[in-house]
XYZ file of N, CA and C in Angstrom:
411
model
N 12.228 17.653 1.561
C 11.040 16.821 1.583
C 11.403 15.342 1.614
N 12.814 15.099 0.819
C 12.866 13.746 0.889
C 13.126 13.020 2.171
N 13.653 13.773 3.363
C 14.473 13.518 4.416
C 12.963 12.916 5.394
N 12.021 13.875 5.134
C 10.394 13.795 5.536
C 10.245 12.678 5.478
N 9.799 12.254 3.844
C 9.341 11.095 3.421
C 10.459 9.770 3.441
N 11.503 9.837 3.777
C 12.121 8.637 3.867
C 12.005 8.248 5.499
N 12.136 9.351 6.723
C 11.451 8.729 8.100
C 10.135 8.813 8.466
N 9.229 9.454 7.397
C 7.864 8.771 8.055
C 7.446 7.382 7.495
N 8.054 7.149 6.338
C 8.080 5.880 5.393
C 9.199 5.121 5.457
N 10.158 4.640 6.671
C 10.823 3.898 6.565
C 10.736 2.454 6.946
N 9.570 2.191 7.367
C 9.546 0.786 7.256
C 8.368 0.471 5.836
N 8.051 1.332 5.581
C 6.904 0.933 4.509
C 7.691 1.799 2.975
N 8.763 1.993 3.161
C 9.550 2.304 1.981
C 9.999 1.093 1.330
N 10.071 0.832 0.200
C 10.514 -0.611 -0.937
C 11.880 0.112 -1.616
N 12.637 -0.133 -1.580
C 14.404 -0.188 -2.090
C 14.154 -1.000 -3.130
N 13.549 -0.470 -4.309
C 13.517 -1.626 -5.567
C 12.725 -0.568 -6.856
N 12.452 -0.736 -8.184
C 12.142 -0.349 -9.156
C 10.562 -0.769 -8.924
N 9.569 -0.255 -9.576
C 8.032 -0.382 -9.039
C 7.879 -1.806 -9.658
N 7.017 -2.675 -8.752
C 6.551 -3.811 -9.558
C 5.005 -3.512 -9.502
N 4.637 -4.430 -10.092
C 2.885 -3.926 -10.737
C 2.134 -4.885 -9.794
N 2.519 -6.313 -9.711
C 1.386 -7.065 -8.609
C 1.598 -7.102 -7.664
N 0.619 -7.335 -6.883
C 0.614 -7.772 -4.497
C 1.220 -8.638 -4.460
N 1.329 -9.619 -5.236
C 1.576 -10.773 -4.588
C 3.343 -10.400 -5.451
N 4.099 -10.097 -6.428
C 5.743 -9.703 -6.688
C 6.332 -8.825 -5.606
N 5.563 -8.018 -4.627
C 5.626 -6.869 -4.237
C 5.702 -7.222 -2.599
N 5.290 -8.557 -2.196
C 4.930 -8.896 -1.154
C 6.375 -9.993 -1.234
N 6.787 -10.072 -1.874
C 7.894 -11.246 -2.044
C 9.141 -10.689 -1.764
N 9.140 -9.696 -1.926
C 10.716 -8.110 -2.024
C 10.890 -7.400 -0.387
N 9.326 -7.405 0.302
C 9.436 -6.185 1.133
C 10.297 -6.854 2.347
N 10.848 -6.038 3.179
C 11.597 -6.345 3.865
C 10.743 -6.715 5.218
N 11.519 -7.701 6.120
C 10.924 -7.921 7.282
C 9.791 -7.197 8.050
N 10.442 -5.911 8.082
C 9.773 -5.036 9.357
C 8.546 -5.135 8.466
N 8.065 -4.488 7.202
C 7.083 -4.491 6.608
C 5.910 -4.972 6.854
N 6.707 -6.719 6.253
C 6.045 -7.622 6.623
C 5.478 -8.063 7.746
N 6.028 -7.815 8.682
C 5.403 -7.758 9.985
C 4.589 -7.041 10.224
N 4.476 -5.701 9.639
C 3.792 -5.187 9.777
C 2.460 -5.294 9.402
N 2.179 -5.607 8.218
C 1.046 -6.337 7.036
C 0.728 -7.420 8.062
N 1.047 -8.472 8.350
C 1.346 -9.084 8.994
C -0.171 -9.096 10.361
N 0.862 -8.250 11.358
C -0.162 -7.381 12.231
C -1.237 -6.736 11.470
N -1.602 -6.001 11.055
C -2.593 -5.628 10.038
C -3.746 -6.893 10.004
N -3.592 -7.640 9.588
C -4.145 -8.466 8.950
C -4.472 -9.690 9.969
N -3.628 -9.609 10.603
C -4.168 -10.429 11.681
C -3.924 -12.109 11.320
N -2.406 -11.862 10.963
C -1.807 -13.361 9.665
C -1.196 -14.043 11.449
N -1.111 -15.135 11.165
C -0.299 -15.814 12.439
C 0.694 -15.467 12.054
N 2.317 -15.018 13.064
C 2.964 -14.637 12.751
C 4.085 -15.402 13.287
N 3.573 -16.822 13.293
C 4.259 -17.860 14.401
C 4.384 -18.894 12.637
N 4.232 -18.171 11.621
C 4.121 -19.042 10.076
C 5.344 -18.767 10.000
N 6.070 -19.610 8.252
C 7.245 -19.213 7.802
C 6.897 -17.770 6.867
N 8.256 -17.387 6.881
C 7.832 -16.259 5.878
C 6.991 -16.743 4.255
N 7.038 -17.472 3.724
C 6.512 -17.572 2.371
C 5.235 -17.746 2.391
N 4.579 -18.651 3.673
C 3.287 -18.711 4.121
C 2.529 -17.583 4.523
N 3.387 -16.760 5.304
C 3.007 -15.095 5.591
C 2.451 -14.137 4.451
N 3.150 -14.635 3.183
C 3.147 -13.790 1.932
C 2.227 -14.196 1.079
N 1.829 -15.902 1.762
C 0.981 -16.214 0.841
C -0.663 -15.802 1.576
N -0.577 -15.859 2.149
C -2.019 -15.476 3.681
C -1.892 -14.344 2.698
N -1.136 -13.028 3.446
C -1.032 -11.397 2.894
C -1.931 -11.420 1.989
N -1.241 -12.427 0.847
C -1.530 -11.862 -0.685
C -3.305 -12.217 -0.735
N -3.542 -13.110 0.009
C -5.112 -13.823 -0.466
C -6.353 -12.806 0.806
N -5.407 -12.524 1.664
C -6.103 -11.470 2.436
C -6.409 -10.390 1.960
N -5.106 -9.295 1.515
C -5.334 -8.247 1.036
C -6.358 -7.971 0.274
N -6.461 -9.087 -1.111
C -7.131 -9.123 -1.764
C -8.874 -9.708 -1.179
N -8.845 -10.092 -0.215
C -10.452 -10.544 -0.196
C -11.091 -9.341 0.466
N -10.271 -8.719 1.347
C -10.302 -7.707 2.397
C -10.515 -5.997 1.697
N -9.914 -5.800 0.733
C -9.906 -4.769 0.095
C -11.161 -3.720 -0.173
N -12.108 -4.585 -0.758
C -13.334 -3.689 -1.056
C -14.146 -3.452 0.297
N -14.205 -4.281 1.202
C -14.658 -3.581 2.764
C -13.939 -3.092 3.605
N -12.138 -2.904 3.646
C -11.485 -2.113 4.352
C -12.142 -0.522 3.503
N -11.830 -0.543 2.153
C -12.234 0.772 1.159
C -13.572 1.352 1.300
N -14.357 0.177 1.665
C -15.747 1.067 1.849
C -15.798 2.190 3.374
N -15.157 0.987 4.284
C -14.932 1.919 5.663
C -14.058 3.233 5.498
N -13.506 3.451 4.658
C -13.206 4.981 4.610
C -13.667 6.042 4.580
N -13.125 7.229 4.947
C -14.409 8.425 5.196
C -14.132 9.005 4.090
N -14.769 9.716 3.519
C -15.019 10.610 2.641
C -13.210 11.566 1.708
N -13.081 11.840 2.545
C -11.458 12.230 2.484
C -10.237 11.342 2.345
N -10.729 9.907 2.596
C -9.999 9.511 2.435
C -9.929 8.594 0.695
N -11.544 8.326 0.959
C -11.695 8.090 -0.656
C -11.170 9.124 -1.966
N -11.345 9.910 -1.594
C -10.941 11.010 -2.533
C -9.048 10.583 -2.721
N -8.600 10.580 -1.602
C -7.281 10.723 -1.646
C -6.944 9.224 -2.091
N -7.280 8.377 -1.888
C -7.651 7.033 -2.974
C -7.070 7.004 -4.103
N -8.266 8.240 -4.288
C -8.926 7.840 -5.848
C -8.162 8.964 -6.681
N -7.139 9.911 -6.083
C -6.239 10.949 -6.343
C -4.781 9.702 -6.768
N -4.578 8.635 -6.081
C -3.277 8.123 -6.119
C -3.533 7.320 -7.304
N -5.295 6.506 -7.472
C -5.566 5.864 -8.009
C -5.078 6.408 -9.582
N -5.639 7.918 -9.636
C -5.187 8.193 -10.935
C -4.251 9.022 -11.390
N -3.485 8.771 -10.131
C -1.782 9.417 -10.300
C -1.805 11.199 -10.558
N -2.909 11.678 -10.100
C -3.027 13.124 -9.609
C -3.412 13.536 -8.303
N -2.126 13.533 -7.466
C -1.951 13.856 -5.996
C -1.417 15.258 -5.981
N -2.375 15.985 -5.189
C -2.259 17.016 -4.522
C -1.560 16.522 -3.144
N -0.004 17.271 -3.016
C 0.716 16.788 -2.402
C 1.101 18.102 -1.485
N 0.318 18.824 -1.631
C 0.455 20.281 -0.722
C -0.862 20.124 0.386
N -1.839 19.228 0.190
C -2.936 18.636 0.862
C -2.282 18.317 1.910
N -2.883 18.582 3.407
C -1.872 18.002 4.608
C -2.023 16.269 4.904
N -3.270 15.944 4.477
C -3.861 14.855 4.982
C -2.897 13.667 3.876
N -2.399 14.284 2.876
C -2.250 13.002 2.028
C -0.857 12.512 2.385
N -0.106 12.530 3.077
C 0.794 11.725 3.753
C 0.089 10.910 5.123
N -1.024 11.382 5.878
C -1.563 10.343 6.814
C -2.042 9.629 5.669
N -3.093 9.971 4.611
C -3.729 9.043 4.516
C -2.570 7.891 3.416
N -2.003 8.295 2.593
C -0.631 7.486 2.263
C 0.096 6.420 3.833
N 0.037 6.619 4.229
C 0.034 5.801 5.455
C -0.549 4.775 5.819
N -1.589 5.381 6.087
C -2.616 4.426 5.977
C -3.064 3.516 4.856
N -2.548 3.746 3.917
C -2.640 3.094 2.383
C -1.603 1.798 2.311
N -0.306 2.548 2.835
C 0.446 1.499 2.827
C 0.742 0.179 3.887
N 0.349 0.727 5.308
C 0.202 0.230 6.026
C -1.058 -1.498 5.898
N -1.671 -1.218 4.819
C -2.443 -2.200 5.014
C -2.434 -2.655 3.272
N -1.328 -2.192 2.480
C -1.046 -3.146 1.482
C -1.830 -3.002 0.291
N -2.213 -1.416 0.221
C -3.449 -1.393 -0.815
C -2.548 -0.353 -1.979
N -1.434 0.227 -1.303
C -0.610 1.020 -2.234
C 0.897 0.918 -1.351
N 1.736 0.786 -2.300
C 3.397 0.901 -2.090
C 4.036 1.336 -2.554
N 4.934 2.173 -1.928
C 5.562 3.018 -2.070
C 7.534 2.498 -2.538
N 7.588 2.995 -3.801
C 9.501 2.132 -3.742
C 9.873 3.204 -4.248
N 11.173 3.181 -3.828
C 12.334 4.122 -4.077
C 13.467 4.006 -4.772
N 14.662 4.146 -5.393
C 15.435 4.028 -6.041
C 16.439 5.054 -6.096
N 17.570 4.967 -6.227
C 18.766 6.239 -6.066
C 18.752 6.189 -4.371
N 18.706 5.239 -3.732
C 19.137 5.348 -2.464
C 17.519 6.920 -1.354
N 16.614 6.604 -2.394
C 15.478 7.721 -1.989
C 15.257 9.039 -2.753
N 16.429 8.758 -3.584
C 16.316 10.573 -3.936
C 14.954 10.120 -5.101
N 14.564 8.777 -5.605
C 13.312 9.395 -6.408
C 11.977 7.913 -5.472
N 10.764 8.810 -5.405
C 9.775 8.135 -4.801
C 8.650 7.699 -6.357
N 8.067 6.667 -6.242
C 7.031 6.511 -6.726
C 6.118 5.311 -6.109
N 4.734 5.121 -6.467
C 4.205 4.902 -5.699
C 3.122 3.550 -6.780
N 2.223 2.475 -6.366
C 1.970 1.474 -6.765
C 0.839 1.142 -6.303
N -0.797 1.198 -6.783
C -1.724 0.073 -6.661
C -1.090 -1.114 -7.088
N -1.282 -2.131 -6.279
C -1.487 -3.447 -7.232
C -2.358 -3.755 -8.223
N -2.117 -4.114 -9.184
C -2.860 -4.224 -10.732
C -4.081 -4.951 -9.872
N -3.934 -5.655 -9.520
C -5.315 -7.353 -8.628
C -6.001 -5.939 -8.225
N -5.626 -4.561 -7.355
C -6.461 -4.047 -6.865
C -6.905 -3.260 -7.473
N -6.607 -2.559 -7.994
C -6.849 -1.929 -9.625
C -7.887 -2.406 -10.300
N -8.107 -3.912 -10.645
C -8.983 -5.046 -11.150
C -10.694 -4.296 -10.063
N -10.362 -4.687 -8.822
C -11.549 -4.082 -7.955
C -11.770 -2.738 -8.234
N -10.984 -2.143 -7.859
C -11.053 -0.899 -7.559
C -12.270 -0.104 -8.637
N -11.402 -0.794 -10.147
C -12.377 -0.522 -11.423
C -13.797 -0.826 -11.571
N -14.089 -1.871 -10.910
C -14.850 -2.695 -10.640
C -16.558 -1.804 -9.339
N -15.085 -0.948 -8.486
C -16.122 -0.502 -7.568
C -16.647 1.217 -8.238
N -15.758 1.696 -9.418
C -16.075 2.617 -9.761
C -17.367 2.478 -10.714
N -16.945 1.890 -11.197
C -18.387 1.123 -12.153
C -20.078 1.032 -11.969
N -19.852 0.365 -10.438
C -20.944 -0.113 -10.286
C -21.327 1.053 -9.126
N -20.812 2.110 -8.687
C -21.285 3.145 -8.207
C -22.042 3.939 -9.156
């Protein structure tokens, strides 16, 4: 499984111990990543990198609760499965939708032992919303 998850997640894999905020987490990731977020987001990509990270970080965060609302049904669930660290991981969909999670900076994924162990990261800032959108539903 690990061989799986280290090439469908190799540019959105983190080589580091979990950090808790977007914006510590956005400071570590490696190029391709960032570019990627980057694209995502629709950051000029003609900036320096620290400016890139700083856009990211103020994007992600403004962007969050209406990228989350546009999700379908399945995907909220699988959300709200990572949200509270009970993933059904025999589910086929929850590696697309993990994908899609990371791809746009709302969960990250870091590794350690060279991959042999995965764990995975809301940002606390999104966490802050997230709580926020459970609430007032």
């Amino acid at each position: 499984m690990n061989n799986f998850v280290r090439e469908l997640f190799s540019v959105e894999t983190i080589e580091h111990p979990k950090l808790e905020t977007l914006s510590e987490t956005l400071e570590i990731i490696q190029d391709d990543y960032l570019e990627l977020l980057v694209k995502n987001y629709y950051v000029d990509d003609e900036i320096t990198r620290n400016q890139k990270i700083s856009e990211l970080n103020e994007k992600i965060k403004a962007e969050f609760r209406e990228r989350l609302l546009k999700f379908s049904a399945e995907e909220h669930k699988s959300f709200n499965e990572f949200y509270n660290g009970v993933v059904d991981y025999s589910d086929e969909n929850v590696y697309v939708n993990l994908k899609k999670f990371t791809n746009l900076g709302m969960l990250f994924l870091f590794t350690i032992n060279d991959g042999k162990l995965y764990t995975f990261k809301i940002p606390d800032e999104l966490c802050v919303v997230y709580e926020e959108m459970l609430k007032n539903s």
